[in-house]
PDB file of C-alpha atoms and ligand atoms in Angstrom:
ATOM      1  CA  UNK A   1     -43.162  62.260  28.921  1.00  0.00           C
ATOM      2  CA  UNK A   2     -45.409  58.965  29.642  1.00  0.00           C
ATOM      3  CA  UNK A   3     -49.037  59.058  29.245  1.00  0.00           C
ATOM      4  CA  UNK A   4     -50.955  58.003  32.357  1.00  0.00           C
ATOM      5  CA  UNK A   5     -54.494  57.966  33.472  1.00  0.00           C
ATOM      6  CA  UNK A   6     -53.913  61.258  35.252  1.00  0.00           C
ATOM      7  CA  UNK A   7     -52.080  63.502  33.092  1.00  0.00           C
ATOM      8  CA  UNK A   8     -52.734  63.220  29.367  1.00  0.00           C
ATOM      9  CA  UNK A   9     -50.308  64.529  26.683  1.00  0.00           C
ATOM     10  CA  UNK A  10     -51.923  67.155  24.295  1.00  0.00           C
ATOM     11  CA  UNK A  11     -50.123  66.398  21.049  1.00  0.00           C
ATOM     12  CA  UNK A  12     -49.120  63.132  19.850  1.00  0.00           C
ATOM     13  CA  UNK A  13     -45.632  64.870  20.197  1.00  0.00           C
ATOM     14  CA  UNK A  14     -45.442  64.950  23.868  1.00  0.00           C
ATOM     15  CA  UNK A  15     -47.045  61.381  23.864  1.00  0.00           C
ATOM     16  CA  UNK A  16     -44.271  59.992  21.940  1.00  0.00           C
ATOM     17  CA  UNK A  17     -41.970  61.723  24.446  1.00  0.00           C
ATOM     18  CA  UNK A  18     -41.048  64.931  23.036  1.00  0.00           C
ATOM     19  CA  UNK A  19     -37.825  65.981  20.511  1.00  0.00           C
ATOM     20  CA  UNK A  20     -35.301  63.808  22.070  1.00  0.00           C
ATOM     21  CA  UNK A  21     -37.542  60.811  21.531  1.00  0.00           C
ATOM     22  CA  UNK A  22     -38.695  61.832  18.328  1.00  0.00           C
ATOM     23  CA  UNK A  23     -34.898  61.744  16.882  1.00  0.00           C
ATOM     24  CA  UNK A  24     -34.434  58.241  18.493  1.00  0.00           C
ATOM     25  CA  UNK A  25     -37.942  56.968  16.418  1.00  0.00           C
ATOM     26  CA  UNK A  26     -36.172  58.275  13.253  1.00  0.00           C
ATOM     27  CA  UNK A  27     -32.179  57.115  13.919  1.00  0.00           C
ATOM     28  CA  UNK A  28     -33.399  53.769  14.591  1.00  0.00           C
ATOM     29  CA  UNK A  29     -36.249  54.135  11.274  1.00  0.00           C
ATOM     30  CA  UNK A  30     -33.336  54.630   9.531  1.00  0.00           C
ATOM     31  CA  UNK A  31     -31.026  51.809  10.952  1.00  0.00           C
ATOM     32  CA  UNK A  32     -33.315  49.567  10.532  1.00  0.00           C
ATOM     33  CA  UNK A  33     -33.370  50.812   6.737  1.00  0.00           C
ATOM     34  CA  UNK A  34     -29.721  50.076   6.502  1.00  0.00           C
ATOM     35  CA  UNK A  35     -29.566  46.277   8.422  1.00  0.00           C
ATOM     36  CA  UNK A  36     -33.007  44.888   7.043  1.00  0.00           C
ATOM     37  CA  UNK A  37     -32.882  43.159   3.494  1.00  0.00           C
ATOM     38  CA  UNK A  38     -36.404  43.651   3.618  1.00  0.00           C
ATOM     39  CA  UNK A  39     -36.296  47.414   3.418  1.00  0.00           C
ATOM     40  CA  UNK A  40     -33.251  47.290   0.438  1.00  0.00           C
ATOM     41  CA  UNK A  41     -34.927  49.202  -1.916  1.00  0.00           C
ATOM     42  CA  UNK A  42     -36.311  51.608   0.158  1.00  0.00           C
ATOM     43  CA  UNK A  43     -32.906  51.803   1.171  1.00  0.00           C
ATOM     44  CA  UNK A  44     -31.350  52.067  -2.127  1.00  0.00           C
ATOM     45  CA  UNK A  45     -33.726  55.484  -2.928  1.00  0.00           C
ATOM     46  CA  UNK A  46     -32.098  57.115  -0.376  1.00  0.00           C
ATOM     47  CA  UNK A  47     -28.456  58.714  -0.472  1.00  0.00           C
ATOM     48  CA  UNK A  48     -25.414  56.725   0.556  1.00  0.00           C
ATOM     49  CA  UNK A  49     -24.801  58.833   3.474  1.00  0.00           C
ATOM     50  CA  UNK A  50     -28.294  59.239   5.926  1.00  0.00           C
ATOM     51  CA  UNK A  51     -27.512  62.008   8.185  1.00  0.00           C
ATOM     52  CA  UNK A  52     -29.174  64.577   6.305  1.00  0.00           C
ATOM     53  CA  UNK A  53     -32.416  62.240   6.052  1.00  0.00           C
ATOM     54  CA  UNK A  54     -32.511  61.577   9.224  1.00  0.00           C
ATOM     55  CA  UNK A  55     -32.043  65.681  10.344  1.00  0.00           C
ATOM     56  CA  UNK A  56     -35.399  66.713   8.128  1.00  0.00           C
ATOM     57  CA  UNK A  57     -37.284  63.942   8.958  1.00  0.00           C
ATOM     58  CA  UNK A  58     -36.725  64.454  12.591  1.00  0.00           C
ATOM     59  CA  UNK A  59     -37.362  68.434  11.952  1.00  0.00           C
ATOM     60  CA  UNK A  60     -40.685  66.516  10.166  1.00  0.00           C
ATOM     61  CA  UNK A  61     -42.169  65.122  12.266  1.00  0.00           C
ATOM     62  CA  UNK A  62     -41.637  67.462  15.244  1.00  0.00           C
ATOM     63  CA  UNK A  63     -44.059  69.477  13.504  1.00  0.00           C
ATOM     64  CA  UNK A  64     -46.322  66.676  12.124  1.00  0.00           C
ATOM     65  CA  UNK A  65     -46.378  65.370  15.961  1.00  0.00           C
ATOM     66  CA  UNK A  66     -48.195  68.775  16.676  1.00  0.00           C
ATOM     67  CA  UNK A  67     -44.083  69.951  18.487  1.00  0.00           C
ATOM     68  CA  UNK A  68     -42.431  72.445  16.970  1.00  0.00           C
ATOM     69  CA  UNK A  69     -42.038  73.021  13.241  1.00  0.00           C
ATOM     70  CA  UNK A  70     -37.885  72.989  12.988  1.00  0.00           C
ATOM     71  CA  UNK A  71     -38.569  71.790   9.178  1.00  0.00           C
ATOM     72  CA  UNK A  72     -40.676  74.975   8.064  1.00  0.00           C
ATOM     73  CA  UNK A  73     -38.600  77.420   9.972  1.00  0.00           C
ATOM     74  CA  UNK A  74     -36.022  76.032   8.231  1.00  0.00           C
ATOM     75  CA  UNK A  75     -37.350  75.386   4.304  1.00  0.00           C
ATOM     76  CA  UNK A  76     -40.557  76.766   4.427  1.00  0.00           C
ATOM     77  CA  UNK A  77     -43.769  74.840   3.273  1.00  0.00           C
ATOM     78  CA  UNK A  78     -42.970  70.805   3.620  1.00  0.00           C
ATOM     79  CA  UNK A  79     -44.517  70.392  -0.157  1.00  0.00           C
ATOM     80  CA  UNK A  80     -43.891  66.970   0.903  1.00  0.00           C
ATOM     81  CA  UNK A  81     -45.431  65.242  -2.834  1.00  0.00           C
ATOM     82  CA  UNK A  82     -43.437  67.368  -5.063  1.00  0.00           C
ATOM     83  CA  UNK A  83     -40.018  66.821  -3.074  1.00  0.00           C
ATOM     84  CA  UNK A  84     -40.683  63.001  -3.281  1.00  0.00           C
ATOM     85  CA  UNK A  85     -41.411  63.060  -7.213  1.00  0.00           C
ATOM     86  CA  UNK A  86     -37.725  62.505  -8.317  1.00  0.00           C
ATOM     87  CA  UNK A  87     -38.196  59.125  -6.477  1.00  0.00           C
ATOM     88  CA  UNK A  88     -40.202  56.129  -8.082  1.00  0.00           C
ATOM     89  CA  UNK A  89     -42.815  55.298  -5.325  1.00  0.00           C
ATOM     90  CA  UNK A  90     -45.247  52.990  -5.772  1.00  0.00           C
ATOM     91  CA  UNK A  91     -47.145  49.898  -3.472  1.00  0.00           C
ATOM     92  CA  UNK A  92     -43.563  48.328  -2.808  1.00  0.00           C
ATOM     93  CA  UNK A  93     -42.276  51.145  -1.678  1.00  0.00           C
ATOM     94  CA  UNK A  94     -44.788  52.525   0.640  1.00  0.00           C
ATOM     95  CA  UNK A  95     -45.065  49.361   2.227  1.00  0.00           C
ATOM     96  CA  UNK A  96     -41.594  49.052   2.512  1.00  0.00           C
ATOM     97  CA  UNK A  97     -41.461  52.577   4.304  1.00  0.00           C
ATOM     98  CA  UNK A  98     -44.481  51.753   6.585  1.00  0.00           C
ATOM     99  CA  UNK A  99     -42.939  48.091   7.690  1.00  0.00           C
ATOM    100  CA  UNK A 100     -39.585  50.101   8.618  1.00  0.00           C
ATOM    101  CA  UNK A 101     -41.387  52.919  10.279  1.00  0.00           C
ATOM    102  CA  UNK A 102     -43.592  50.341  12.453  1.00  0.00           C
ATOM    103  CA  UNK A 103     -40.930  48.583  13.551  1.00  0.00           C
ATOM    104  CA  UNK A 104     -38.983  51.002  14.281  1.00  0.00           C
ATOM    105  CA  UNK A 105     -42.103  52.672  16.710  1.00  0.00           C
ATOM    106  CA  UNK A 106     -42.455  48.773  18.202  1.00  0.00           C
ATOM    107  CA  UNK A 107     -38.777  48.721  18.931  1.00  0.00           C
ATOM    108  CA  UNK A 108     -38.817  52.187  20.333  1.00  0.00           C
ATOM    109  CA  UNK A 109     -41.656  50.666  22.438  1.00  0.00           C
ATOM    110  CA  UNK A 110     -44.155  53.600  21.344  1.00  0.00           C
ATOM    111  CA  UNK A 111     -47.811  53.208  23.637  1.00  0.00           C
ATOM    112  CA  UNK A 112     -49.614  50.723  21.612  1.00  0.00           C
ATOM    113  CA  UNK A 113     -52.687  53.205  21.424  1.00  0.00           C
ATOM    114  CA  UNK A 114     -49.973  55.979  19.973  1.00  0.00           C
ATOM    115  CA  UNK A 115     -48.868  53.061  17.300  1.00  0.00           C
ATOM    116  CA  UNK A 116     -51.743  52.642  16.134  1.00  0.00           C
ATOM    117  CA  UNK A 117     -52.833  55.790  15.602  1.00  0.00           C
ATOM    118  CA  UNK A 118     -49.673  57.190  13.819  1.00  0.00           C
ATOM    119  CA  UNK A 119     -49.406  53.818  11.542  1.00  0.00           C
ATOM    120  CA  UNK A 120     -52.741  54.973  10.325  1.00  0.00           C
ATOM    121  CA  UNK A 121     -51.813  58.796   9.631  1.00  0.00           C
ATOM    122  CA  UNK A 122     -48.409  57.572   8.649  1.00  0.00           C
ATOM    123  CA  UNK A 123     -50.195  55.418   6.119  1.00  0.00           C
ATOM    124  CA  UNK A 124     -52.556  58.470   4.732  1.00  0.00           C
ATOM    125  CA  UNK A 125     -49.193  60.666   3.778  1.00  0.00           C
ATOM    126  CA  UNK A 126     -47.082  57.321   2.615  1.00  0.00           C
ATOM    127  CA  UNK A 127     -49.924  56.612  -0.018  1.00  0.00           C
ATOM    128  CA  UNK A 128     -50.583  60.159  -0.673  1.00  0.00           C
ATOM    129  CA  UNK A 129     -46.779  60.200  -1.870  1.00  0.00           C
ATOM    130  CA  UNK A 130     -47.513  56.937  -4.305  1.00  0.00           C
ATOM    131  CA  UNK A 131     -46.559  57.986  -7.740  1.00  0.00           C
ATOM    132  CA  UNK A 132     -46.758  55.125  -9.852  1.00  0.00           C
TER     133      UNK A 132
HETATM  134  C1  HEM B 201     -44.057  56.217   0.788  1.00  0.00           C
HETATM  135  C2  HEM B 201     -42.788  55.855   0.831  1.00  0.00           C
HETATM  136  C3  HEM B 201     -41.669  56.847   0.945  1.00  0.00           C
HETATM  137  C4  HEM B 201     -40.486  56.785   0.280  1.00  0.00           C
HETATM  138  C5  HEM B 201     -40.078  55.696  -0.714  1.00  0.00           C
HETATM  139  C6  HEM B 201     -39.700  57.938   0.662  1.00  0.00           C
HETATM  140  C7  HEM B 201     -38.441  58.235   0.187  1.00  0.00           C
HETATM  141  C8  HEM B 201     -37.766  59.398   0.412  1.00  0.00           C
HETATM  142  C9  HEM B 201     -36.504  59.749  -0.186  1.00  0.00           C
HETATM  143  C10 HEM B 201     -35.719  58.876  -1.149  1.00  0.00           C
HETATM  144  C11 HEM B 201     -36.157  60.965   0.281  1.00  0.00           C
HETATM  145  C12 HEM B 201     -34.884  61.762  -0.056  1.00  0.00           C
HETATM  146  C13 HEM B 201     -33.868  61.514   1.002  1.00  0.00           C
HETATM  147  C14 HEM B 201     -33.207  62.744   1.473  1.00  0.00           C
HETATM  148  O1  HEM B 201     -33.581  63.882   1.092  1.00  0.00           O
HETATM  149  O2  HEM B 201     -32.296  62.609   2.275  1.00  0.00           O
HETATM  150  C15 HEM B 201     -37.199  61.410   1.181  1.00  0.00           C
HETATM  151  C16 HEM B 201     -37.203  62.597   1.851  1.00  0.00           C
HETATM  152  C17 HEM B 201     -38.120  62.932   2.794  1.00  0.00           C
HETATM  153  N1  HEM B 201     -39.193  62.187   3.208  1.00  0.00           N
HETATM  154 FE1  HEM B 201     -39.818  60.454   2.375  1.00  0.00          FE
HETATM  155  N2  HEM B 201     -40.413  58.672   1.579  1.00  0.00           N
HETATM  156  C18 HEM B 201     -41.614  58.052   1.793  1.00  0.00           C
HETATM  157  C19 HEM B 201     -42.588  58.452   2.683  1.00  0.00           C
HETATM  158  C20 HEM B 201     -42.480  59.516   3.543  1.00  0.00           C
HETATM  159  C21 HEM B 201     -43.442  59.838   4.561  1.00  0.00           C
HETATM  160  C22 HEM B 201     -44.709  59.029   4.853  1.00  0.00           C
HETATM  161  C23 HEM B 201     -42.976  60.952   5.178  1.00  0.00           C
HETATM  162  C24 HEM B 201     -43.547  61.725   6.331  1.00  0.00           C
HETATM  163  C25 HEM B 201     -44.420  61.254   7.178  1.00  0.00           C
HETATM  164  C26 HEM B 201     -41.729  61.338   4.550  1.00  0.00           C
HETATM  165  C27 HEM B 201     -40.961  62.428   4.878  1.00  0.00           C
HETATM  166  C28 HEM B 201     -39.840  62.852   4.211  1.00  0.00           C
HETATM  167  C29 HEM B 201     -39.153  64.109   4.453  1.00  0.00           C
HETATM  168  C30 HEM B 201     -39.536  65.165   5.473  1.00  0.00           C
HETATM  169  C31 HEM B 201     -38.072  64.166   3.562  1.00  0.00           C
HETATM  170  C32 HEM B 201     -37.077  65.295   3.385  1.00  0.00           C
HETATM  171  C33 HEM B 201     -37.612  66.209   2.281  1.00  0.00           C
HETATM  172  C34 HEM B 201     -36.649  67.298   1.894  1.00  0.00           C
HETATM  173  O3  HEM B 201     -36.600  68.338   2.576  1.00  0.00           O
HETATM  174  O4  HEM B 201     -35.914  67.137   0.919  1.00  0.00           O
HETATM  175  N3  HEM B 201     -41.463  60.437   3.557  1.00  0.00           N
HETATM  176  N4  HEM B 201     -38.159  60.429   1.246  1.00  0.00           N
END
């Protein structure tokens, strides 16, 4: 769905453009975390093989987008904090994370408005999950 003067979207979900478009933002977040030297040891937290990253964040974010909530039908409360303690996270890291997540909504050519707005709630939870 496209935002335009006349109809707008209700949820930042729909103004993204709904599930399908959702799971492109996060394939090509984590692509980019796999070619970019830049995002190397973001990269290196995660496991060798990405599919199952990229299934729960895209169940995520459905629900954090205000869509449906495919990741707490599925595991229950997110307790997004405690699952990212095993991980060291500090400044590095979460701007690692919010670089790769940027460009991947710039390349998925996200409404500016819509950018701008989820880089700053994007940057709330990254920083809430600083642990170091
Ligand atoms: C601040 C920097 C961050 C780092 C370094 C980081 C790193 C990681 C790592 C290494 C994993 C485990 C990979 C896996 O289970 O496949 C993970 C899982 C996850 N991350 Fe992050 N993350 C960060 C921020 C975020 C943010 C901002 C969000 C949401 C907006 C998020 C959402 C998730 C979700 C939903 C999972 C799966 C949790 C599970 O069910 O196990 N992460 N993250």
């Amino acid at each position: 769905m496209s935002e335009s003067e006349t109809s707008q979207p209700s949820t930042a979900f729909e103004w993204v453009g709904g599930e399908a478009a959702v799971r492109g933002l996060v394939d090509r977040f984590y692509d980019l975390m796999d070619l970019e030297p830049g995002f190397a040891e973001l990269r290196s937290l995660h496991p060798s093989v990405l599919d199952g990253s990229r299934d729960k964040l895209h169940w995520f974010l459905c629900g954090w987008l205000g869509g449906p909530d495919h990741y707490v039908e599925r595991f229950g409360h997110p307790r997004l904090r405690a699952r990212h303690l095993p991980f060291r996270i500090g400044i590095k890291e979460r701007d690692q994370w919010m670089a790769c997540m940027m460009q991947a909504m710039s390349e998925c050519q996200l409404d500016p408005t819509l950018q701008a707005r989820l880089t700053e709630s994007f940057m709330g939870t990254a920083d809430w999950m600083r642990n170091v």
